[in-house]
Amino acid sequence: MSRRIDIELTSTRPDGTWTWRAAGAREPKGVLDGSLLPAGAAVGHKLKAEAETEIDGITIVAVAGAKGSTPRTGLLEIKASDKPFEAVTQQLAKRDRNDRGDRGDRGDRPRRDRPGGDRPRGDRPGGDRPRGDGPRGDVPRGDRPAGDRPGGDRPRGERPAGDRPRGDRPGGDRPGGDNRGPRPERRPRPAFTPPPELPQRPKAKRLKPGRAHRNAVLAELPEEQRAVAERALQGGIPAVRQAITEQNTALRAEGKEEVPAAGLLSMAEQLLPRLRVAEWLDRADAAKSVIDELDLRDLRSVVAAGDDPVVARDESTRAIANELKQALVTKQDNEMRLWLEDIDAAIGVGRIVRALKLSSQPPKAGSPFPAELAKRLADATTTGLTNDLVNDRWVALLEAAAFSPVRAQVVPTARPASPSDELLATVKRVASLLPQVATLFGIEPTASGPSPKPLRPTRPAGAKPSPAKKVPPPPAAASVEAP
């Protein structure tokens, strides 16, 4: 049985036959007689053919013509209409929300139209049955003697007024008839008005060094030394030694020759000074670009790294190291001045807790606290610790005063009348730092043991936790090869 396939002519032969292949195929499939092809057939033409599949292969028995060239028959002709064209438009009328229209199944339908709507109430099943009929007895409810129920002389629904004084009942002294006794008077809670806010200074920028000097040094090294240099930058000589050990273990397991460790370690020791100088220059350039807004801790770390003998020995680092040292001195003096001004401003507006916390965070460690400012801060803290102050405020002031330089001068004269459990726990925790406060609460301070540390700030109630930071995976161990 023949079937229709699409073929493509690939070549012609001297004997008048043509080779063909299926349309879209890569290699010729068979041979057909040239007399079956239409006039003008050429290599590359695609035709529709009738083919029969036999054991020896596929035989082309007829060719219909070029693919897609056969005209279609039996198509319908579309003729234009003689009538003029009229556009169809539609306009929706606005409808009132209260307009029910002609819906008869709602309130417009009379009640008598419903099933049983005109039926008297007594015609319903059970309508003639007295309320007393049923399993509870034969006497209707309305015919029950009045004496059979409490208050039989009194008609149902009526209650004589004044038959019993309101004060004779339990709880009659208070509206509502509560029998729990007289309500005690509630003591007014002392109100605390928060002081005004202070303007916050802009947050300092953190150091973000680049890699220009580091990449320049790596580009100058031969290809076989870069793996050793990169491993030395990651962890120094110990990292290079560990990489050599791991690589020799793998080579030993495969039966190959091990890498000489002595030569690679010697190479790393020679490259490490240049790499450390380049890394410090990247940090120094980043610090100089934002020297005015840079965090004081980052600037101090860059200056401290510049005193390293390996870095200080290089001539390219001396000029920039001296410049950063002078900038550090200037920045420390400026930060000290701003620090004292912030403490003074906080005391002036009554923000004692903020002033105490600022006093415990000096810009330079070991800086002496001014005596006059210390007296003002201690007096303000002592004045705030009164017996009518709420317990939460006591906890906040004691937590801040315990780690400030004026903690020995804070001597409250009275404690709250009813200290809470949280307040007593705070006094016990900071008893070694505030012994005078612990004695006031009847707690014996202990000098032995580690000193407490400041509490970390807690997340406000209802706040969403910050998303966990994704820690990048450690870099893959670079293959350290001997040059």
XYZ file of C-alpha atoms in Angstrom:
483
model
C 0.000 0.000 0.000
C 1.431 3.347 -1.040
C 1.673 6.422 1.171
C 2.436 10.059 0.454
C 5.749 11.512 1.637
C 7.735 14.704 1.071
C 11.041 14.200 -0.737
C 13.932 16.396 -1.806
C 16.026 15.796 -4.953
C 19.729 15.533 -4.107
C 21.525 14.643 -7.367
C 21.074 13.379 -10.945
C 22.803 10.480 -12.675
C 23.871 9.946 -16.286
C 21.434 7.052 -16.722
C 18.446 9.368 -16.084
C 17.795 8.440 -12.460
C 17.719 10.837 -9.495
C 18.720 10.357 -5.849
C 16.323 11.636 -3.208
C 15.987 11.912 0.516
C 13.183 12.683 2.923
C 12.587 16.422 3.354
C 14.805 17.622 6.187
C 17.020 14.489 6.239
C 20.820 14.615 6.064
C 21.672 11.652 3.757
C 20.106 10.298 0.493
C 17.479 7.630 0.946
C 16.928 6.065 -2.483
C 16.771 6.379 -6.283
C 13.788 7.218 -8.516
C 13.211 7.206 -12.292
C 13.618 10.611 -13.923
C 10.535 10.098 -16.081
C 8.346 10.478 -12.981
C 9.571 14.009 -12.310
C 7.741 17.075 -13.672
C 9.373 19.379 -16.192
C 11.900 21.778 -14.729
C 12.873 19.575 -11.784
C 16.285 20.395 -10.337
C 18.501 19.469 -7.402
C 17.073 20.814 -4.145
C 13.425 20.823 -5.235
C 10.935 19.435 -2.704
C 8.153 17.309 -4.134
C 5.215 15.223 -2.965
C 5.537 11.594 -3.956
C 3.636 8.313 -3.637
C 5.959 5.688 -2.113
C 5.668 1.969 -1.412
C 7.675 0.341 1.353
C 9.153 -3.036 0.427
C 11.802 -5.356 1.850
C 14.533 -3.868 -0.364
C 13.620 -0.309 0.576
C 11.282 2.507 -0.448
C 10.190 2.736 -4.100
C 8.774 5.970 -5.563
C 5.850 5.115 -7.850
C 4.554 8.627 -8.612
C 5.487 12.252 -8.085
C 2.682 14.803 -7.632
C 4.681 17.994 -8.159
C 6.445 20.705 -6.168
C 5.545 20.862 -2.489
C 2.746 23.364 -1.911
C 2.336 24.143 -5.641
C -0.844 22.106 -6.201
C -3.786 24.515 -6.456
C -6.670 23.936 -4.130
C -10.156 23.280 -5.479
C -13.581 23.572 -4.020
C -12.985 26.871 -2.192
C -15.918 29.173 -1.401
C -15.917 32.651 -2.826
C -16.765 35.525 -0.500
C -18.825 38.212 -2.223
C -19.398 41.690 -0.870
C -22.922 42.671 0.247
C -24.870 45.437 -1.511
C -26.485 46.673 1.735
C -24.929 49.714 3.452
C -22.949 49.002 6.589
C -24.620 49.939 9.870
C -22.561 49.879 13.064
C -24.065 48.165 16.098
C -23.919 50.173 19.318
C -24.938 49.300 22.828
C -25.690 51.607 25.745
C -26.375 50.268 29.219
C -28.941 52.151 31.272
C -28.088 53.068 34.852
C -30.032 51.185 37.466
C -30.934 52.302 40.953
C -29.694 50.049 43.735
C -33.179 50.103 45.309
C -34.897 49.282 42.039
C -36.107 45.678 42.254
C -37.684 45.644 38.831
C -40.435 43.135 38.185
C -39.020 40.460 40.459
C -42.061 38.922 42.034
C -40.185 36.488 44.182
C -39.199 39.144 46.730
C -41.089 41.769 48.721
C -43.434 42.768 45.841
C -45.199 39.428 45.876
C -48.213 39.341 48.244
C -48.055 37.033 51.150
C -51.127 35.186 49.991
C -49.289 34.066 46.863
C -46.946 32.007 48.907
C -47.913 28.467 49.825
C -50.082 28.716 52.899
C -49.861 32.513 52.964
C -53.665 33.031 53.421
C -54.031 30.140 55.786
C -55.164 31.120 59.300
C -52.770 30.558 62.086
C -55.058 27.998 63.640
C -55.061 25.887 60.480
C -51.438 24.966 60.871
C -50.662 21.506 62.179
C -50.896 21.665 65.917
C -52.402 25.142 65.904
C -55.503 24.103 67.910
C -53.461 22.245 70.468
C -53.192 24.083 73.781
C -49.705 24.922 74.948
C -50.182 22.561 77.837
C -50.766 19.530 75.623
C -47.834 17.233 75.303
C -45.759 14.907 77.369
C -45.610 17.298 80.335
C -49.254 16.872 81.378
C -52.904 17.285 80.417
C -53.450 20.667 82.085
C -52.873 23.624 79.719
C -50.277 26.122 80.786
C -52.782 28.891 81.049
C -55.122 26.834 83.255
C -52.512 25.991 85.871
C -53.494 27.289 89.304
C -51.588 30.317 90.427
C -50.808 28.734 93.746
C -48.746 26.016 92.155
C -45.896 28.381 91.291
C -43.962 30.905 93.411
C -45.750 34.195 93.706
C -49.076 32.779 92.726
C -51.026 35.920 93.707
C -48.906 38.033 91.398
C -49.827 38.000 87.708
C -47.180 36.730 85.359
C -44.789 39.469 84.211
C -45.563 41.855 87.090
C -43.194 42.464 89.996
C -44.085 44.579 92.975
C -41.700 47.437 93.515
C -40.128 47.985 96.891
C -40.941 44.573 98.379
C -37.252 44.103 99.246
C -34.744 46.891 99.720
C -31.707 46.817 97.441
C -29.401 47.054 100.420
C -30.715 43.784 101.893
C -29.113 41.783 99.086
C -25.446 40.799 99.029
C -23.458 43.446 97.257
C -26.259 45.973 97.520
C -23.896 48.754 98.512
C -22.410 48.853 95.026
C -24.214 49.007 91.655
C -24.318 45.701 89.876
C -25.087 43.536 92.876
C -21.563 42.157 93.158
C -21.068 40.206 96.384
C -17.269 40.471 96.494
C -17.278 43.267 99.013
C -16.299 46.930 98.629
C -13.752 47.635 95.901
C -10.441 49.035 97.194
C -9.270 52.364 95.928
C -6.658 52.129 93.172
C -3.419 54.036 93.711
C -2.581 56.294 90.806
C 0.562 55.134 89.010
C 3.234 57.822 88.749
C 3.429 59.139 85.218
C 6.743 59.436 83.392
C 7.058 61.969 80.605
C 9.894 61.073 78.238
C 12.342 63.890 77.585
C 12.761 65.310 74.081
C 14.848 63.469 71.513
C 18.331 64.581 70.511
C 19.493 64.840 66.889
C 21.564 61.820 65.897
C 24.927 62.285 64.248
C 25.462 60.565 60.878
C 26.727 57.023 61.126
C 30.406 56.578 60.284
C 31.379 54.633 57.171
C 33.148 51.304 57.393
C 36.340 50.508 55.500
C 35.885 48.782 52.134
C 39.310 48.212 50.578
C 39.822 47.447 46.909
C 42.257 45.059 45.213
C 44.189 47.236 42.783
C 47.671 46.804 44.354
C 47.058 43.155 45.137
C 46.012 42.311 41.577
C 48.992 44.223 40.202
C 51.418 42.087 42.240
C 49.678 38.858 41.199
C 49.775 39.901 37.531
C 53.552 40.353 37.687
C 54.136 36.830 39.038
C 54.646 33.810 36.757
C 51.727 31.457 36.332
C 53.259 28.714 38.482
C 53.710 31.110 41.464
C 50.199 32.600 41.573
C 48.627 29.604 43.300
C 51.223 29.846 46.092
C 50.718 33.629 46.364
C 46.909 33.370 46.560
C 47.118 30.696 49.247
C 49.608 32.844 51.217
C 47.204 35.812 51.028
C 44.371 33.699 52.450
C 46.161 32.378 55.532
C 49.899 33.010 55.377
C 52.555 30.300 55.600
C 50.324 27.876 57.620
C 47.756 27.855 54.800
C 50.472 27.057 52.226
C 51.825 24.248 54.401
C 48.329 22.762 54.815
C 47.682 22.889 51.054
C 50.988 21.108 50.361
C 50.141 18.387 52.889
C 46.695 17.776 51.365
C 48.076 17.656 47.838
C 50.895 15.252 48.767
C 48.371 12.971 50.484
C 46.278 12.805 47.298
C 49.379 12.187 45.134
C 50.598 9.462 47.463
C 47.232 7.704 47.214
C 47.443 7.769 43.405
C 51.014 6.480 43.414
C 52.484 9.673 41.970
C 55.533 11.696 42.967
C 55.004 14.142 45.834
C 55.499 17.907 45.614
C 58.680 19.213 47.363
C 57.434 21.170 50.361
C 60.660 23.001 51.174
C 60.841 24.825 47.864
C 57.193 25.933 47.962
C 57.465 27.206 51.533
C 60.612 29.143 50.639
C 58.782 30.689 47.672
C 55.826 31.675 49.887
C 58.152 33.351 52.413
C 59.696 35.402 49.621
C 56.335 36.453 48.126
C 54.527 37.203 51.389
C 56.190 40.602 52.152
C 55.211 42.008 48.741
C 51.685 40.688 49.125
C 51.225 42.148 52.614
C 52.483 45.546 51.454
C 50.072 45.482 48.496
C 47.184 44.507 50.757
C 47.986 47.324 53.197
C 48.216 49.858 50.341
C 44.704 48.859 49.236
C 43.377 49.488 52.747
C 45.282 52.791 53.037
C 43.897 54.089 49.735
C 40.357 53.187 50.816
C 40.877 54.985 54.150
C 42.194 58.144 52.462
C 39.200 58.319 50.120
C 36.722 58.604 53.040
C 38.981 59.917 55.799
C 36.412 62.434 57.093
C 33.502 59.966 57.373
C 35.552 56.840 58.188
C 34.913 54.983 61.420
C 37.604 55.680 64.008
C 38.150 51.978 64.701
C 38.903 51.215 61.040
C 41.315 54.130 60.753
C 43.078 53.027 63.927
C 43.419 49.468 62.568
C 44.990 50.721 59.308
C 47.503 52.868 61.213
C 48.363 49.971 63.536
C 48.937 47.662 60.539
C 51.264 50.273 59.035
C 53.646 49.846 62.005
C 54.229 46.215 61.030
C 57.983 45.833 60.256
C 57.208 44.131 56.952
C 55.050 47.062 55.834
C 57.116 49.849 57.404
C 60.303 48.562 55.755
C 58.929 49.302 52.280
C 59.607 52.823 50.991
C 56.235 53.106 49.216
C 54.337 52.959 52.506
C 56.186 55.517 54.636
C 54.640 58.685 53.250
C 51.049 57.444 53.369
C 51.588 55.896 56.827
C 52.712 59.266 58.261
C 49.745 60.976 56.638
C 47.300 58.509 58.179
C 48.903 58.884 61.627
C 48.371 62.656 61.571
C 44.782 62.147 60.393
C 44.196 59.713 63.254
C 45.357 62.230 65.884
C 43.109 64.925 64.427
C 40.133 62.574 64.190
C 40.546 61.355 67.781
C 40.554 64.929 69.119
C 37.471 65.761 67.073
C 35.643 62.625 68.211
C 36.470 63.359 71.866
C 35.045 66.860 71.542
C 31.848 65.604 69.901
C 31.544 62.839 72.521
C 31.626 65.302 75.428
C 29.196 67.628 73.652
C 26.710 64.778 73.167
C 26.880 63.829 76.859
C 26.405 67.441 77.938
C 23.416 67.861 75.599
C 21.804 64.641 76.866
C 22.123 65.800 80.487
C 20.668 69.188 79.556
C 17.424 67.728 78.183
C 17.106 65.071 80.892
C 18.074 61.980 78.875
C 20.148 60.471 81.690
C 20.147 56.905 80.377
C 21.558 58.037 77.033
C 24.192 60.163 78.769
C 25.284 57.214 80.933
C 25.571 54.903 77.932
C 27.575 57.477 75.982
C 29.956 57.960 78.909
C 30.799 54.238 78.864
C 31.852 54.374 75.171
C 34.757 56.819 74.854
C 36.326 57.270 71.398
C 39.768 56.538 72.834
C 40.283 53.890 75.494
C 41.704 55.202 78.765
C 40.627 58.799 78.171
C 39.984 60.605 81.488
C 36.409 61.739 82.048
C 36.106 65.451 82.991
C 35.443 65.887 86.716
C 32.865 68.640 86.301
C 30.868 66.675 83.745
C 31.139 63.526 85.896
C 29.650 65.367 88.893
C 26.746 66.676 86.837
C 26.010 63.227 85.450
C 26.225 61.514 88.854
C 23.976 64.120 90.498
C 21.391 63.812 87.733
C 21.400 60.005 88.054
C 21.063 60.119 91.865
C 18.242 62.662 91.632
C 16.372 60.436 89.193
C 16.510 57.347 91.458
C 13.599 58.183 93.783
C 11.233 55.928 95.696
C 8.191 56.957 93.599
C 9.898 56.062 90.305
C 8.538 53.066 88.400
C 10.546 49.824 88.548
C 11.252 49.763 84.819
C 12.926 53.158 85.048
C 15.044 51.952 87.973
C 16.204 48.970 85.903
C 17.155 51.172 82.932
C 19.105 53.651 85.080
C 20.976 50.950 87.039
C 21.922 49.032 83.867
C 23.342 52.197 82.306
C 25.056 53.502 85.477
C 26.781 50.182 86.268
C 29.122 50.500 83.246
C 29.695 54.267 83.276
C 32.769 55.990 84.764
C 30.557 57.694 87.411
C 29.102 54.511 88.936
C 30.898 55.025 92.268
C 29.302 58.501 92.649
C 25.713 57.285 92.174
C 24.281 57.002 95.714
C 20.454 56.852 95.843
C 18.829 57.741 99.157
C 15.677 55.590 98.964
C 14.443 52.550 97.111
C 10.966 51.760 95.702
C 8.372 50.690 98.238
C 7.611 47.438 96.385
C 10.512 46.470 94.099
C 9.663 44.019 91.341
C 11.421 40.725 90.711
C 13.100 42.184 87.614
C 14.511 45.082 89.623
C 15.874 42.785 92.345
C 17.470 40.554 89.690
C 19.147 43.605 88.128
C 20.499 44.769 91.501
C 21.963 41.310 92.154
C 23.556 41.206 88.716
C 25.339 44.581 89.027
C 25.995 44.336 92.778
C 29.764 44.104 92.267
C 29.751 47.328 90.197
C 27.209 49.238 92.339
C 27.803 48.006 95.913
C 26.174 51.106 97.438
C 22.928 50.343 95.567
C 23.057 46.657 96.537
C 23.394 47.613 100.224
C 20.354 49.877 99.918
C 18.308 46.866 98.755
C 19.711 44.594 101.456
C 21.847 42.552 99.044
C 25.398 41.623 99.989
C 27.744 42.471 97.084
C 30.347 39.855 96.171
C 33.737 40.998 94.919
C 34.745 37.557 93.610
C 33.681 36.216 90.252
C 33.643 37.729 86.768
C 32.204 41.196 86.303
C 28.872 41.393 84.480
C 28.719 42.611 80.911
C 26.247 45.073 79.378
C 23.030 43.518 78.149
C 22.524 43.277 74.432
C 19.590 45.295 73.051
C 16.439 43.208 72.690
C 14.160 43.142 69.666
C 10.929 45.136 70.138
C 7.726 43.150 70.553
C 6.155 42.336 67.202
C 9.276 43.118 65.185
C 10.220 40.632 62.504
C 13.619 38.966 62.877
C 16.211 40.085 60.391
C 17.010 37.557 57.680
C 20.035 35.424 58.367
C 23.070 36.462 56.405
C 24.275 33.929 53.922
C 27.843 32.977 54.656
C 29.736 32.344 51.402
C 31.360 28.937 51.166
C 35.111 28.791 51.778
C 37.206 29.033 48.642
C 38.291 25.767 47.131
C 41.808 24.685 47.955
C 44.084 25.914 45.199
C 46.420 23.355 43.760
C 49.960 24.230 44.806
C 52.443 22.976 42.274
C 56.203 23.151 42.251
C 57.669 25.523 39.666
